[in-house]
Amino acid sequence: MTSNVATKGDLEKILIDESKLAARVKEMACQISGNYPSLESPLLVVGILRGALIFMADLVRAIEIPVAFDFMAVASYGNSAHSSGAVRILKDLDEDIKGRHVLIIEDIIDTGLTLSYLVETLKARNPASIKICTLLNKPARRKIDIIPDYIGFDIEDLFVVGYGLDFAGNYRHFPFIGVLKPSVYEKK
Ligand code: IMP
Ligand code: MG
């Protein structure tokens, strides 16, 4: 009998384990903290829901300058492992970002379509600065020229889950980044 419950058995391998994630997140937080020497208001850290949740939670706790949080949600992959290219804002920011220093937190940049749309949308609101911080980057699949300011790890063209990243809403709670078996998404 086959089960529909998402388990670690659906993974081909662990790509980035907990200790590697923790060490890299600390380094990124240190770099970010050093890049804003004299802020007039807290750095506005904008998490892209839902994938950035775990990464953002760990990152902000290691950042040593004043920060405030806000969140956006955009429509992305649904149940498919391939981007449709269509981007829709499901939840907008609560804060007015005019004159603020904004740091967008993403789980992964793949084609770049989601982020380039977001950055353009937010730039039009006249922030003091807008930077992009992504845990993972898949440069091989880029369709739009977008270069993140902070990258945790460049990875190959593999479908990964865990540490916030999902497939069909599952696997986000795994404390590591794992590679999903293609058989899992090909059968959907
Ligand atoms: P992009 O618009 O193609 O850059 O897509 C970015 C979004 O696609 C991310 O925020 C993720 O939600 C999703 N995504 C892309 N690649 C993966 C992956 O390997 N695992 C899980 N989600 C992914
Ligand atoms: Mg996402």
GROMACS .gro file of C-alpha atoms and ligand atoms in nm:
model
  212
    1MET     CA    1   0.000   0.000   0.000
    2THR     CA    2   0.139   0.347  -0.086
    3SER     CA    3   0.109   0.628   0.164
    4ASN     CA    4   0.027   0.993   0.090
    5VAL     CA    5   0.214   1.112   0.396
    6ALA     CA    6   0.525   1.316   0.315
    7THR     CA    7   0.827   1.160   0.485
    8LYS     CA    8   1.204   1.164   0.470
    9GLY     CA    9   1.171   0.853   0.254
   10ASP     CA   10   1.068   1.084  -0.031
   11LEU     CA   11   1.418   1.232  -0.036
   12GLU     CA   12   1.700   1.123  -0.260
   13LYS     CA   13   1.963   1.274  -0.028
   14ILE     CA   14   2.038   1.553   0.215
   15LEU     CA   15   2.205   1.838   0.026
   16ILE     CA   16   2.279   2.083   0.311
   17ASP     CA   17   2.269   1.962   0.668
   18GLU     CA   18   2.171   2.154   0.981
   19SER     CA   19   2.521   2.251   1.087
   20LYS     CA   20   2.614   2.384   0.741
   21LEU     CA   21   2.291   2.587   0.732
   22ALA     CA   22   2.352   2.731   1.079
   23ALA     CA   23   2.711   2.830   1.000
   24ARG     CA   24   2.620   2.998   0.670
   25VAL     CA   25   2.320   3.182   0.818
   26LYS     CA   26   2.550   3.325   1.090
   27GLU     CA   27   2.799   3.444   0.827
   28MET     CA   28   2.524   3.610   0.624
   29ALA     CA   29   2.383   3.785   0.932
   30CYS     CA   30   2.728   3.914   1.016
   31GLN     CA   31   2.777   4.049   0.663
   32ILE     CA   32   2.433   4.215   0.664
   33SER     CA   33   2.492   4.372   1.007
   34GLY     CA   34   2.818   4.524   0.884
   35ASN     CA   35   2.661   4.674   0.572
   36TYR     CA   36   2.426   4.916   0.751
   37PRO     CA   37   2.653   5.118   0.978
   38SER     CA   38   2.423   5.411   1.057
   39LEU     CA   39   2.052   5.348   1.015
   40GLU     CA   40   1.800   5.614   1.111
   41SER     CA   41   1.522   5.358   1.142
   42PRO     CA   42   1.537   4.980   1.180
   43LEU     CA   43   1.623   4.774   0.873
   44LEU     CA   44   1.292   4.648   0.735
   45VAL     CA   45   1.329   4.276   0.677
   46VAL     CA   46   1.060   4.155   0.437
   47GLY     CA   47   1.001   3.780   0.438
   48ILE     CA   48   0.838   3.622   0.135
   49LEU     CA   49   0.582   3.379   0.269
   50ARG     CA   50   0.579   3.100   0.321
   51GLY     CA   51   0.915   2.958   0.216
   52ALA     CA   52   1.135   3.221   0.383
   53LEU     CA   53   0.989   3.165   0.729
   54ILE     CA   54   1.250   2.935   0.880
   55PHE     CA   55   1.549   3.104   0.718
   56MET     CA   56   1.428   3.449   0.823
   57ALA     CA   57   1.366   3.337   1.181
   58ASP     CA   58   1.722   3.209   1.212
   59LEU     CA   59   1.878   3.499   1.021
   60VAL     CA   60   1.719   3.784   1.219
   61ARG     CA   61   1.823   3.630   1.548
   62ALA     CA   62   2.185   3.654   1.436
   63ILE     CA   63   2.158   4.009   1.293
   64GLU     CA   64   2.309   4.264   1.531
   65ILE     CA   65   2.149   4.587   1.408
   66PRO     CA   66   1.790   4.701   1.481
   67VAL     CA   67   1.538   4.529   1.251
   68ALA     CA   68   1.164   4.537   1.193
   69PHE     CA   69   0.967   4.264   1.014
   70ASP     CA   70   0.709   4.268   0.743
   71PHE     CA   71   0.583   3.997   0.508
   72MET     CA   72   0.453   3.950   0.158
   73ALA     CA   73   0.290   3.650   0.001
   74VAL     CA   74   0.295   3.584  -0.371
   75ALA     CA   75   0.141   3.307  -0.573
   76SER     CA   76   0.410   3.070  -0.692
   77TYR     CA   77   0.438   2.707  -0.788
   78GLY     CA   78   0.120   2.546  -0.660
   79ASN     CA   79   0.162   2.172  -0.696
   80SER     CA   80   0.395   2.181  -0.990
   81ALA     CA   81   0.774   2.179  -0.982
   82HIS     CA   82   0.791   2.431  -1.267
   83SER     CA   83   0.723   2.804  -1.262
   84SER     CA   84   0.429   2.938  -1.459
   85GLY     CA   85   0.590   3.281  -1.473
   86ALA     CA   86   0.272   3.439  -1.340
   87VAL     CA   87   0.317   3.638  -1.019
   88ARG     CA   88   0.029   3.755  -0.806
   89ILE     CA   89   0.047   3.943  -0.473
   90LEU     CA   90  -0.167   3.755  -0.223
   91LYS     CA   91  -0.059   3.959   0.078
   92ASP     CA   92   0.101   4.302   0.053
   93LEU     CA   93   0.322   4.480   0.307
   94ASP     CA   94   0.164   4.641   0.613
   95GLU     CA   95   0.438   4.906   0.634
   96ASP     CA   96   0.494   5.210   0.415
   97ILE     CA   97   0.849   5.160   0.285
   98LYS     CA   98   0.911   5.513   0.160
   99GLY     CA   99   1.255   5.619   0.280
  100ARG     CA  100   1.317   5.282   0.452
  101HIS     CA  101   1.606   5.042   0.401
  102VAL     CA  102   1.444   4.719   0.287
  103LEU     CA  103   1.594   4.370   0.281
  104ILE     CA  104   1.389   4.106   0.099
  105ILE     CA  105   1.431   3.752   0.231
  106GLU     CA  106   1.366   3.466  -0.012
  107ASP     CA  107   1.405   3.093   0.025
  108ILE     CA  108   1.525   3.029  -0.330
  109ILE     CA  109   1.570   3.213  -0.658
  110ASP     CA  110   1.507   2.993  -0.954
  111THR     CA  111   1.394   3.163  -1.279
  112GLY     CA  112   1.403   3.501  -1.099
  113LEU     CA  113   1.053   3.590  -1.223
  114THR     CA  114   0.899   3.620  -0.877
  115LEU     CA  115   1.170   3.838  -0.735
  116SER     CA  116   1.218   4.069  -1.031
  117TYR     CA  117   0.846   4.145  -1.023
  118LEU     CA  118   0.858   4.207  -0.648
  119VAL     CA  119   1.162   4.431  -0.663
  120GLU     CA  120   1.009   4.645  -0.937
  121THR     CA  121   0.686   4.674  -0.741
  122LEU     CA  122   0.863   4.776  -0.421
  123LYS     CA  123   1.106   5.016  -0.594
  124ALA     CA  124   0.809   5.218  -0.717
  125ARG     CA  125   0.729   5.293  -0.351
  126ASN     CA  126   1.059   5.482  -0.310
  127PRO     CA  127   1.247   5.296  -0.037
  128ALA     CA  128   1.589   5.436   0.064
  129SER     CA  129   1.741   5.107  -0.055
  130ILE     CA  130   1.627   4.761  -0.151
  131LYS     CA  131   1.848   4.453  -0.128
  132ILE     CA  132   1.783   4.084  -0.184
  133CYS     CA  133   1.892   3.803   0.045
  134THR     CA  134   1.825   3.446  -0.063
  135LEU     CA  135   1.919   3.124   0.110
  136LEU     CA  136   1.947   2.929  -0.214
  137ASN     CA  137   2.022   3.030  -0.572
  138LYS     CA  138   1.980   2.820  -0.888
  139PRO     CA  139   2.172   3.027  -1.146
  140ALA     CA  140   2.130   2.764  -1.420
  141ARG     CA  141   1.755   2.825  -1.444
  142ARG     CA  142   1.753   3.202  -1.452
  143LYS     CA  143   1.518   3.361  -1.708
  144ILE     CA  144   1.560   3.718  -1.588
  145ASP     CA  145   1.887   3.886  -1.503
  146ILE     CA  146   1.858   3.937  -1.129
  147ILE     CA  147   2.159   3.925  -0.900
  148PRO     CA  148   2.089   3.876  -0.527
  149ASP     CA  149   2.299   4.084  -0.286
  150TYR     CA  150   2.336   3.796  -0.040
  151ILE     CA  151   2.334   3.427  -0.135
  152GLY     CA  152   2.354   3.141   0.112
  153PHE     CA  153   2.433   2.863  -0.133
  154ASP     CA  154   2.442   2.827  -0.511
  155ILE     CA  155   2.288   2.492  -0.599
  156GLU     CA  156   2.247   2.284  -0.913
  157ASP     CA  157   1.918   2.245  -1.094
  158LEU     CA  158   1.761   2.009  -0.840
  159PHE     CA  159   1.422   2.033  -0.673
  160VAL     CA  160   1.488   2.080  -0.303
  161VAL     CA  161   1.270   2.087   0.007
  162GLY     CA  162   1.305   2.151   0.379
  163TYR     CA  163   1.411   2.446   0.597
  164GLY     CA  164   1.100   2.630   0.475
  165LEU     CA  165   1.091   2.503   0.117
  166ASP     CA  166   0.802   2.285   0.013
  167PHE     CA  167   0.658   2.067  -0.252
  168ALA     CA  168   0.276   2.088  -0.255
  169GLY     CA  169   0.286   2.233   0.096
  170ASN     CA  170   0.487   1.947   0.244
  171TYR     CA  171   0.837   1.902   0.387
  172ARG     CA  172   0.883   2.263   0.508
  173HIS     CA  173   0.958   2.156   0.864
  174PHE     CA  174   1.262   1.941   0.783
  175PRO     CA  175   1.561   2.109   0.955
  176PHE     CA  176   1.788   2.048   0.652
  177ILE     CA  177   1.771   2.096   0.274
  178GLY     CA  178   1.702   1.771   0.092
  179VAL     CA  179   1.667   1.671  -0.273
  180LEU     CA  180   1.323   1.536  -0.356
  181LYS     CA  181   1.305   1.213  -0.555
  182PRO     CA  182   1.181   1.302  -0.906
  183SER     CA  183   0.928   1.018  -0.875
  184VAL     CA  184   0.750   1.223  -0.607
  185TYR     CA  185   0.676   1.524  -0.827
  186GLU     CA  186   0.648   1.339  -1.156
  187LYS     CA  187   0.351   1.136  -1.031
  188LYS     CA  188   0.148   1.451  -0.944
  189IMP     P1  189   1.124   3.186  -0.945
  189IMP     O1  190   1.021   3.290  -0.975
  189IMP     O2  191   1.131   3.083  -1.055
  189IMP     O3  192   1.260   3.241  -0.910
  189IMP     O4  193   1.066   3.103  -0.826
  189IMP     C1  194   1.094   3.125  -0.696
  189IMP     C2  195   0.999   3.043  -0.610
  189IMP     O5  196   0.975   2.914  -0.666
  189IMP     C3  197   1.057   3.020  -0.474
  189IMP     O6  198   1.024   3.121  -0.384
  189IMP     C4  199   0.997   2.886  -0.436
  189IMP     O7  200   0.872   2.905  -0.376
  189IMP     C5  201   0.977   2.813  -0.566
  189IMP     N1  202   1.087   2.718  -0.596
  189IMP     C6  203   1.180   2.725  -0.694
  189IMP     N2  204   1.264   2.623  -0.691
  189IMP     C7  205   1.226   2.546  -0.586
  189IMP     C8  206   1.278   2.424  -0.528
  189IMP     O8  207   1.378   2.363  -0.571
  189IMP     N3  208   1.210   2.379  -0.420
  189IMP     C9  209   1.102   2.441  -0.366
  189IMP     N4  210   1.051   2.555  -0.416
  189IMP    C10  211   1.113   2.607  -0.525
  190MG      MG  212   0.875   3.098  -0.216
   0.00000   0.00000   0.00000
